[in-house]
Amino acid sequence: MATTPHHPAKRIIMLVLGIILILLAPVVGALPGPGGIFVFAGGLILVLRASRWARLRWARLKRRWPRLGHLADRVMRRRSVQRRMARLRASDAETLGTN
């Protein structure tokens, strides 16, 4: 689970920087290349790490649209996805071993 920074100033700086990057993403997206996607993802990561409110909203979004949430988690290389994939592989190996 992503933890929030301990110092309030660090958390606020991360939150503000993340919001700026998210707002800057459409501007960068107008330039040639996929830069806007990476800027948005970086901003989203910063906001999710700094804000409990944003993490709760993110969890709700993932429950409503699980395919999109799973794809975004894989792109952000979140530990929860890595654990989930390892459990899925282990359960698949067990079912194949019993047949």
PDB file of N, CA, C and O in Angstrom, residues 19-81:
ATOM      1  N   ILE A  19      -1.048  17.812  -8.975  1.00  0.00           N
ATOM      2  CA  ILE A  19      -2.162  18.528  -9.614  1.00  0.00           C
ATOM      3  C   ILE A  19      -1.663  19.361 -10.785  1.00  0.00           C
ATOM      4  O   ILE A  19      -2.285  19.405 -11.852  1.00  0.00           O
ATOM      5  N   ILE A  20      -0.516  20.002 -10.615  1.00  0.00           N
ATOM      6  CA  ILE A  20       0.059  20.792 -11.715  1.00  0.00           C
ATOM      7  C   ILE A  20       0.373  19.897 -12.908  1.00  0.00           C
ATOM      8  O   ILE A  20       0.088  20.247 -14.059  1.00  0.00           O
ATOM      9  N   LEU A  21       0.955  18.726 -12.644  1.00  0.00           N
ATOM     10  CA  LEU A  21       1.272  17.813 -13.745  1.00  0.00           C
ATOM     11  C   LEU A  21       0.007  17.319 -14.444  1.00  0.00           C
ATOM     12  O   LEU A  21      -0.025  17.204 -15.674  1.00  0.00           O
ATOM     13  N   ILE A  22      -1.039  17.027 -13.678  1.00  0.00           N
ATOM     14  CA  ILE A  22      -2.292  16.584 -14.289  1.00  0.00           C
ATOM     15  C   ILE A  22      -2.883  17.690 -15.162  1.00  0.00           C
ATOM     16  O   ILE A  22      -3.367  17.436 -16.268  1.00  0.00           O
ATOM     17  N   LEU A  23      -2.834  18.926 -14.682  1.00  0.00           N
ATOM     18  CA  LEU A  23      -3.360  20.049 -15.469  1.00  0.00           C
ATOM     19  C   LEU A  23      -2.485  20.367 -16.674  1.00  0.00           C
ATOM     20  O   LEU A  23      -2.966  20.881 -17.684  1.00  0.00           O
ATOM     21  N   LEU A  24      -1.203  20.055 -16.580  1.00  0.00           N
ATOM     22  CA  LEU A  24      -0.266  20.314 -17.668  1.00  0.00           C
ATOM     23  C   LEU A  24      -0.336  19.235 -18.754  1.00  0.00           C
ATOM     24  O   LEU A  24       0.092  19.470 -19.886  1.00  0.00           O
ATOM     25  N   ALA A  25      -0.869  18.077 -18.435  1.00  0.00           N
ATOM     26  CA  ALA A  25      -0.895  16.949 -19.370  1.00  0.00           C
ATOM     27  C   ALA A  25      -1.585  17.269 -20.706  1.00  0.00           C
ATOM     28  O   ALA A  25      -1.057  16.894 -21.754  1.00  0.00           O
ATOM     29  N   PRO A  26      -2.740  17.945 -20.746  1.00  0.00           N
ATOM     30  CA  PRO A  26      -3.339  18.249 -22.053  1.00  0.00           C
ATOM     31  C   PRO A  26      -2.461  19.172 -22.913  1.00  0.00           C
ATOM     32  O   PRO A  26      -2.436  19.038 -24.132  1.00  0.00           O
ATOM     33  N   VAL A  27      -1.746  20.066 -22.267  1.00  0.00           N
ATOM     34  CA  VAL A  27      -0.864  20.967 -23.021  1.00  0.00           C
ATOM     35  C   VAL A  27       0.280  20.169 -23.632  1.00  0.00           C
ATOM     36  O   VAL A  27       0.611  20.319 -24.810  1.00  0.00           O
ATOM     37  N   VAL A  28       0.874  19.302 -22.841  1.00  0.00           N
ATOM     38  CA  VAL A  28       1.970  18.469 -23.337  1.00  0.00           C
ATOM     39  C   VAL A  28       1.440  17.452 -24.340  1.00  0.00           C
ATOM     40  O   VAL A  28       2.127  17.083 -25.288  1.00  0.00           O
ATOM     41  N   GLY A  29       0.206  17.005 -24.147  1.00  0.00           N
ATOM     42  CA  GLY A  29      -0.401  16.055 -25.064  1.00  0.00           C
ATOM     43  C   GLY A  29      -0.603  16.611 -26.462  1.00  0.00           C
ATOM     44  O   GLY A  29      -0.663  15.851 -27.428  1.00  0.00           O
ATOM     45  N   ALA A  30      -0.702  17.922 -26.591  1.00  0.00           N
ATOM     46  CA  ALA A  30      -0.867  18.534 -27.912  1.00  0.00           C
ATOM     47  C   ALA A  30       0.421  18.479 -28.717  1.00  0.00           C
ATOM     48  O   ALA A  30       0.396  18.586 -29.940  1.00  0.00           O
ATOM     49  N   LEU A  31       1.543  18.293 -28.044  1.00  0.00           N
ATOM     50  CA  LEU A  31       2.821  18.178 -28.743  1.00  0.00           C
ATOM     51  C   LEU A  31       2.941  16.787 -29.361  1.00  0.00           C
ATOM     52  O   LEU A  31       2.314  15.838 -28.888  1.00  0.00           O
ATOM     53  N   PRO A  32       3.752  16.647 -30.399  1.00  0.00           N
ATOM     54  CA  PRO A  32       3.923  15.308 -30.989  1.00  0.00           C
ATOM     55  C   PRO A  32       4.542  14.333 -29.984  1.00  0.00           C
ATOM     56  O   PRO A  32       5.410  14.692 -29.199  1.00  0.00           O
ATOM     57  N   GLY A  33       4.067  13.118 -30.030  1.00  0.00           N
ATOM     58  CA  GLY A  33       4.581  12.088 -29.133  1.00  0.00           C
ATOM     59  C   GLY A  33       3.635  11.815 -27.986  1.00  0.00           C
ATOM     60  O   GLY A  33       2.646  12.514 -27.788  1.00  0.00           O
ATOM     61  N   PRO A  34       3.940  10.804 -27.193  1.00  0.00           N
ATOM     62  CA  PRO A  34       3.043  10.387 -26.107  1.00  0.00           C
ATOM     63  C   PRO A  34       3.335  11.063 -24.770  1.00  0.00           C
ATOM     64  O   PRO A  34       2.995  10.533 -23.725  1.00  0.00           O
ATOM     65  N   GLY A  35       3.949  12.219 -24.762  1.00  0.00           N
ATOM     66  CA  GLY A  35       4.376  12.863 -23.523  1.00  0.00           C
ATOM     67  C   GLY A  35       3.262  13.161 -22.548  1.00  0.00           C
ATOM     68  O   GLY A  35       3.437  13.074 -21.339  1.00  0.00           O
ATOM     69  N   GLY A  36       2.078  13.506 -23.039  1.00  0.00           N
ATOM     70  CA  GLY A  36       0.962  13.849 -22.161  1.00  0.00           C
ATOM     71  C   GLY A  36       0.534  12.693 -21.278  1.00  0.00           C
ATOM     72  O   GLY A  36       0.159  12.882 -20.121  1.00  0.00           O
ATOM     73  N   ILE A  37       0.637  11.484 -21.807  1.00  0.00           N
ATOM     74  CA  ILE A  37       0.253  10.300 -21.038  1.00  0.00           C
ATOM     75  C   ILE A  37       1.182  10.138 -19.841  1.00  0.00           C
ATOM     76  O   ILE A  37       0.740   9.879 -18.719  1.00  0.00           O
ATOM     77  N   PHE A  38       2.474  10.304 -20.068  1.00  0.00           N
ATOM     78  CA  PHE A  38       3.448  10.130 -18.989  1.00  0.00           C
ATOM     79  C   PHE A  38       3.360  11.244 -17.958  1.00  0.00           C
ATOM     80  O   PHE A  38       3.521  11.003 -16.762  1.00  0.00           O
ATOM     81  N   VAL A  39       3.086  12.455 -18.421  1.00  0.00           N
ATOM     82  CA  VAL A  39       2.934  13.576 -17.490  1.00  0.00           C
ATOM     83  C   VAL A  39       1.697  13.361 -16.614  1.00  0.00           C
ATOM     84  O   VAL A  39       1.742  13.551 -15.402  1.00  0.00           O
ATOM     85  N   PHE A  40       0.597  12.926 -17.230  1.00  0.00           N
ATOM     86  CA  PHE A  40      -0.621  12.654 -16.468  1.00  0.00           C
ATOM     87  C   PHE A  40      -0.400  11.524 -15.469  1.00  0.00           C
ATOM     88  O   PHE A  40      -0.808  11.619 -14.307  1.00  0.00           O
ATOM     89  N   ALA A  41       0.244  10.443 -15.907  1.00  0.00           N
ATOM     90  CA  ALA A  41       0.486   9.304 -15.010  1.00  0.00           C
ATOM     91  C   ALA A  41       1.369   9.714 -13.838  1.00  0.00           C
ATOM     92  O   ALA A  41       1.114   9.328 -12.691  1.00  0.00           O
ATOM     93  N   GLY A  42       2.398  10.513 -14.099  1.00  0.00           N
ATOM     94  CA  GLY A  42       3.254  10.988 -13.011  1.00  0.00           C
ATOM     95  C   GLY A  42       2.491  11.844 -12.021  1.00  0.00           C
ATOM     96  O   GLY A  42       2.644  11.708 -10.800  1.00  0.00           O
ATOM     97  N   GLY A  43       1.637  12.718 -12.529  1.00  0.00           N
ATOM     98  CA  GLY A  43       0.817  13.549 -11.649  1.00  0.00           C
ATOM     99  C   GLY A  43      -0.166  12.718 -10.838  1.00  0.00           C
ATOM    100  O   GLY A  43      -0.359  12.952  -9.645  1.00  0.00           O
ATOM    101  N   LEU A  44      -0.765  11.725 -11.479  1.00  0.00           N
ATOM    102  CA  LEU A  44      -1.710  10.856 -10.785  1.00  0.00           C
ATOM    103  C   LEU A  44      -1.015  10.076  -9.670  1.00  0.00           C
ATOM    104  O   LEU A  44      -1.549   9.948  -8.565  1.00  0.00           O
ATOM    105  N   ILE A  45       0.171   9.589  -9.937  1.00  0.00           N
ATOM    106  CA  ILE A  45       0.925   8.855  -8.917  1.00  0.00           C
ATOM    107  C   ILE A  45       1.211   9.757  -7.724  1.00  0.00           C
ATOM    108  O   ILE A  45       1.042   9.353  -6.567  1.00  0.00           O
ATOM    109  N   LEU A  46       1.650  10.980  -7.980  1.00  0.00           N
ATOM    110  CA  LEU A  46       1.945  11.899  -6.877  1.00  0.00           C
ATOM    111  C   LEU A  46       0.691  12.211  -6.058  1.00  0.00           C
ATOM    112  O   LEU A  46       0.736  12.245  -4.820  1.00  0.00           O
ATOM    113  N   VAL A  47      -0.410  12.436  -6.737  1.00  0.00           N
ATOM    114  CA  VAL A  47      -1.653  12.747  -6.025  1.00  0.00           C
ATOM    115  C   VAL A  47      -2.118  11.544  -5.211  1.00  0.00           C
ATOM    116  O   VAL A  47      -2.521  11.686  -4.055  1.00  0.00           O
ATOM    117  N   LEU A  48      -2.036  10.345  -5.785  1.00  0.00           N
ATOM    118  CA  LEU A  48      -2.469   9.154  -5.056  1.00  0.00           C
ATOM    119  C   LEU A  48      -1.594   8.874  -3.843  1.00  0.00           C
ATOM    120  O   LEU A  48      -2.066   8.376  -2.830  1.00  0.00           O
ATOM    121  N   ARG A  49      -0.319   9.180  -3.927  1.00  0.00           N
ATOM    122  CA  ARG A  49       0.560   8.959  -2.779  1.00  0.00           C
ATOM    123  C   ARG A  49       0.358   9.995  -1.687  1.00  0.00           C
ATOM    124  O   ARG A  49       0.609   9.724  -0.523  1.00  0.00           O
ATOM    125  N   ALA A  50      -0.110  11.172  -2.043  1.00  0.00           N
ATOM    126  CA  ALA A  50      -0.201  12.260  -1.073  1.00  0.00           C
ATOM    127  C   ALA A  50      -1.597  12.459  -0.490  1.00  0.00           C
ATOM    128  O   ALA A  50      -1.738  13.156   0.503  1.00  0.00           O
ATOM    129  N   SER A  51      -2.618  11.863  -1.077  1.00  0.00           N
ATOM    130  CA  SER A  51      -3.981  12.169  -0.656  1.00  0.00           C
ATOM    131  C   SER A  51      -4.790  10.909  -0.383  1.00  0.00           C
ATOM    132  O   SER A  51      -5.004  10.076  -1.267  1.00  0.00           O
ATOM    133  N   ARG A  52      -5.249  10.788   0.832  1.00  0.00           N
ATOM    134  CA  ARG A  52      -6.122   9.662   1.193  1.00  0.00           C
ATOM    135  C   ARG A  52      -7.449   9.770   0.455  1.00  0.00           C
ATOM    136  O   ARG A  52      -7.993   8.764  -0.009  1.00  0.00           O
ATOM    137  N   TRP A  53      -7.973  10.968   0.323  1.00  0.00           N
ATOM    138  CA  TRP A  53      -9.225  11.188  -0.393  1.00  0.00           C
ATOM    139  C   TRP A  53      -9.108  10.675  -1.834  1.00  0.00           C
ATOM    140  O   TRP A  53     -10.006   9.998  -2.340  1.00  0.00           O
ATOM    141  N   ALA A  54      -7.999  10.994  -2.498  1.00  0.00           N
ATOM    142  CA  ALA A  54      -7.805  10.554  -3.885  1.00  0.00           C
ATOM    143  C   ALA A  54      -7.692   9.033  -3.969  1.00  0.00           C
ATOM    144  O   ALA A  54      -8.214   8.422  -4.907  1.00  0.00           O
ATOM    145  N   ARG A  55      -7.027   8.411  -2.983  1.00  0.00           N
ATOM    146  CA  ARG A  55      -6.917   6.948  -2.987  1.00  0.00           C
ATOM    147  C   ARG A  55      -8.286   6.289  -2.828  1.00  0.00           C
ATOM    148  O   ARG A  55      -8.571   5.269  -3.476  1.00  0.00           O
ATOM    149  N   LEU A  56      -9.141   6.849  -1.994  1.00  0.00           N
ATOM    150  CA  LEU A  56     -10.481   6.293  -1.833  1.00  0.00           C
ATOM    151  C   LEU A  56     -11.288   6.434  -3.118  1.00  0.00           C
ATOM    152  O   LEU A  56     -12.012   5.519  -3.519  1.00  0.00           O
ATOM    153  N   ARG A  57     -11.178   7.581  -3.771  1.00  0.00           N
ATOM    154  CA  ARG A  57     -11.880   7.778  -5.047  1.00  0.00           C
ATOM    155  C   ARG A  57     -11.333   6.830  -6.111  1.00  0.00           C
ATOM    156  O   ARG A  57     -12.072   6.302  -6.939  1.00  0.00           O
ATOM    157  N   TRP A  58     -10.016   6.614  -6.109  1.00  0.00           N
ATOM    158  CA  TRP A  58      -9.372   5.712  -7.061  1.00  0.00           C
ATOM    159  C   TRP A  58      -9.893   4.283  -6.855  1.00  0.00           C
ATOM    160  O   TRP A  58     -10.194   3.575  -7.815  1.00  0.00           O
ATOM    161  N   ALA A  59     -10.022   3.864  -5.589  1.00  0.00           N
ATOM    162  CA  ALA A  59     -10.542   2.522  -5.294  1.00  0.00           C
ATOM    163  C   ALA A  59     -11.986   2.390  -5.776  1.00  0.00           C
ATOM    164  O   ALA A  59     -12.376   1.352  -6.325  1.00  0.00           O
ATOM    165  N   ARG A  60     -12.778   3.420  -5.590  1.00  0.00           N
ATOM    166  CA  ARG A  60     -14.160   3.391  -6.055  1.00  0.00           C
ATOM    167  C   ARG A  60     -14.223   3.309  -7.579  1.00  0.00           C
ATOM    168  O   ARG A  60     -15.021   2.549  -8.135  1.00  0.00           O
ATOM    169  N   LEU A  61     -13.366   4.049  -8.264  1.00  0.00           N
ATOM    170  CA  LEU A  61     -13.317   4.010  -9.725  1.00  0.00           C
ATOM    171  C   LEU A  61     -12.914   2.616 -10.203  1.00  0.00           C
ATOM    172  O   LEU A  61     -13.484   2.088 -11.147  1.00  0.00           O
ATOM    173  N   LYS A  62     -11.956   2.004  -9.515  1.00  0.00           N
ATOM    174  CA  LYS A  62     -11.509   0.673  -9.913  1.00  0.00           C
ATOM    175  C   LYS A  62     -12.593  -0.375  -9.691  1.00  0.00           C
ATOM    176  O   LYS A  62     -12.689  -1.334 -10.449  1.00  0.00           O
ATOM    177  N   ARG A  63     -13.410  -0.211  -8.656  1.00  0.00           N
ATOM    178  CA  ARG A  63     -14.518  -1.149  -8.447  1.00  0.00           C
ATOM    179  C   ARG A  63     -15.580  -0.996  -9.530  1.00  0.00           C
ATOM    180  O   ARG A  63     -16.172  -1.973  -9.967  1.00  0.00           O
ATOM    181  N   ARG A  64     -15.800   0.234  -9.964  1.00  0.00           N
ATOM    182  CA  ARG A  64     -16.832   0.469 -10.970  1.00  0.00           C
ATOM    183  C   ARG A  64     -16.383   0.011 -12.357  1.00  0.00           C
ATOM    184  O   ARG A  64     -17.163  -0.552 -13.116  1.00  0.00           O
ATOM    185  N   TRP A  65     -15.134   0.284 -12.710  1.00  0.00           N
ATOM    186  CA  TRP A  65     -14.571  -0.108 -14.001  1.00  0.00           C
ATOM    187  C   TRP A  65     -13.305  -0.926 -13.766  1.00  0.00           C
ATOM    188  O   TRP A  65     -12.185  -0.424 -13.921  1.00  0.00           O
ATOM    189  N   PRO A  66     -13.433  -2.204 -13.422  1.00  0.00           N
ATOM    190  CA  PRO A  66     -12.265  -2.995 -13.029  1.00  0.00           C
ATOM    191  C   PRO A  66     -11.228  -3.181 -14.139  1.00  0.00           C
ATOM    192  O   PRO A  66     -10.035  -3.223 -13.859  1.00  0.00           O
ATOM    193  N   ARG A  67     -11.661  -3.270 -15.377  1.00  0.00           N
ATOM    194  CA  ARG A  67     -10.681  -3.467 -16.456  1.00  0.00           C
ATOM    195  C   ARG A  67      -9.784  -2.244 -16.617  1.00  0.00           C
ATOM    196  O   ARG A  67      -8.573  -2.368 -16.788  1.00  0.00           O
ATOM    197  N   LEU A  68     -10.382  -1.057 -16.555  1.00  0.00           N
ATOM    198  CA  LEU A  68      -9.574   0.155 -16.676  1.00  0.00           C
ATOM    199  C   LEU A  68      -8.674   0.346 -15.452  1.00  0.00           C
ATOM    200  O   LEU A  68      -7.524   0.757 -15.579  1.00  0.00           O
ATOM    201  N   GLY A  69      -9.206   0.054 -14.285  1.00  0.00           N
ATOM    202  CA  GLY A  69      -8.415   0.172 -13.069  1.00  0.00           C
ATOM    203  C   GLY A  69      -7.242  -0.778 -13.068  1.00  0.00           C
ATOM    204  O   GLY A  69      -6.126  -0.425 -12.672  1.00  0.00           O
ATOM    205  N   HIS A  70      -7.466  -2.010 -13.536  1.00  0.00           N
ATOM    206  CA  HIS A  70      -6.384  -2.990 -13.590  1.00  0.00           C
ATOM    207  C   HIS A  70      -5.303  -2.548 -14.574  1.00  0.00           C
ATOM    208  O   HIS A  70      -4.108  -2.644 -14.282  1.00  0.00           O
ATOM    209  N   LEU A  71      -5.723  -2.041 -15.716  1.00  0.00           N
ATOM    210  CA  LEU A  71      -4.759  -1.575 -16.712  1.00  0.00           C
ATOM    211  C   LEU A  71      -3.928  -0.415 -16.164  1.00  0.00           C
ATOM    212  O   LEU A  71      -2.699  -0.394 -16.300  1.00  0.00           O
ATOM    213  N   ALA A  72      -4.574   0.519 -15.523  1.00  0.00           N
ATOM    214  CA  ALA A  72      -3.851   1.664 -14.958  1.00  0.00           C
ATOM    215  C   ALA A  72      -2.894   1.216 -13.853  1.00  0.00           C
ATOM    216  O   ALA A  72      -1.769   1.715 -13.762  1.00  0.00           O
ATOM    217  N   ASP A  73      -3.309   0.277 -13.023  1.00  0.00           N
ATOM    218  CA  ASP A  73      -2.427  -0.221 -11.971  1.00  0.00           C
ATOM    219  C   ASP A  73      -1.210  -0.937 -12.555  1.00  0.00           C
ATOM    220  O   ASP A  73      -0.107  -0.816 -12.041  1.00  0.00           O
ATOM    221  N   ARG A  74      -1.419  -1.676 -13.624  1.00  0.00           N
ATOM    222  CA  ARG A  74      -0.273  -2.353 -14.259  1.00  0.00           C
ATOM    223  C   ARG A  74       0.695  -1.346 -14.845  1.00  0.00           C
ATOM    224  O   ARG A  74       1.904  -1.511 -14.741  1.00  0.00           O
ATOM    225  N   VAL A  75       0.162  -0.292 -15.450  1.00  0.00           N
ATOM    226  CA  VAL A  75       1.026   0.736 -16.031  1.00  0.00           C
ATOM    227  C   VAL A  75       1.814   1.441 -14.928  1.00  0.00           C
ATOM    228  O   VAL A  75       3.000   1.731 -15.088  1.00  0.00           O
ATOM    229  N   MET A  76       1.167   1.691 -13.780  1.00  0.00           N
ATOM    230  CA  MET A  76       1.851   2.361 -12.673  1.00  0.00           C
ATOM    231  C   MET A  76       2.710   1.394 -11.858  1.00  0.00           C
ATOM    232  O   MET A  76       3.365   1.795 -10.911  1.00  0.00           O
ATOM    233  N   ARG A  77       2.691   0.097 -12.221  1.00  0.00           N
ATOM    234  CA  ARG A  77       3.488  -0.932 -11.550  1.00  0.00           C
ATOM    235  C   ARG A  77       3.233  -0.960 -10.051  1.00  0.00           C
ATOM    236  O   ARG A  77       4.167  -0.994  -9.248  1.00  0.00           O
ATOM    237  N   ARG A  78       1.981  -0.935  -9.693  1.00  0.00           N
ATOM    238  CA  ARG A  78       1.623  -0.946  -8.281  1.00  0.00           C
ATOM    239  C   ARG A  78       1.865  -2.323  -7.685  1.00  0.00           C
ATOM    240  O   ARG A  78       1.670  -3.335  -8.334  1.00  0.00           O
ATOM    241  N   ARG A  79       2.281  -2.352  -6.432  1.00  0.00           N
ATOM    242  CA  ARG A  79       2.578  -3.616  -5.750  1.00  0.00           C
ATOM    243  C   ARG A  79       1.342  -4.488  -5.618  1.00  0.00           C
ATOM    244  O   ARG A  79       1.439  -5.708  -5.661  1.00  0.00           O
ATOM    245  N   SER A  80       0.180  -3.868  -5.458  1.00  0.00           N
ATOM    246  CA  SER A  80      -1.039  -4.660  -5.304  1.00  0.00           C
ATOM    247  C   SER A  80      -1.295  -5.501  -6.552  1.00  0.00           C
ATOM    248  O   SER A  80      -1.748  -6.644  -6.454  1.00  0.00           O
ATOM    249  N   VAL A  81      -0.993  -4.966  -7.717  1.00  0.00           N
ATOM    250  CA  VAL A  81      -1.189  -5.724  -8.954  1.00  0.00           C
ATOM    251  C   VAL A  81      -0.181  -6.853  -9.024  1.00  0.00           C
ATOM    252  O   VAL A  81      -0.521  -7.972  -9.423  1.00  0.00           O
TER     253      VAL A  81
END
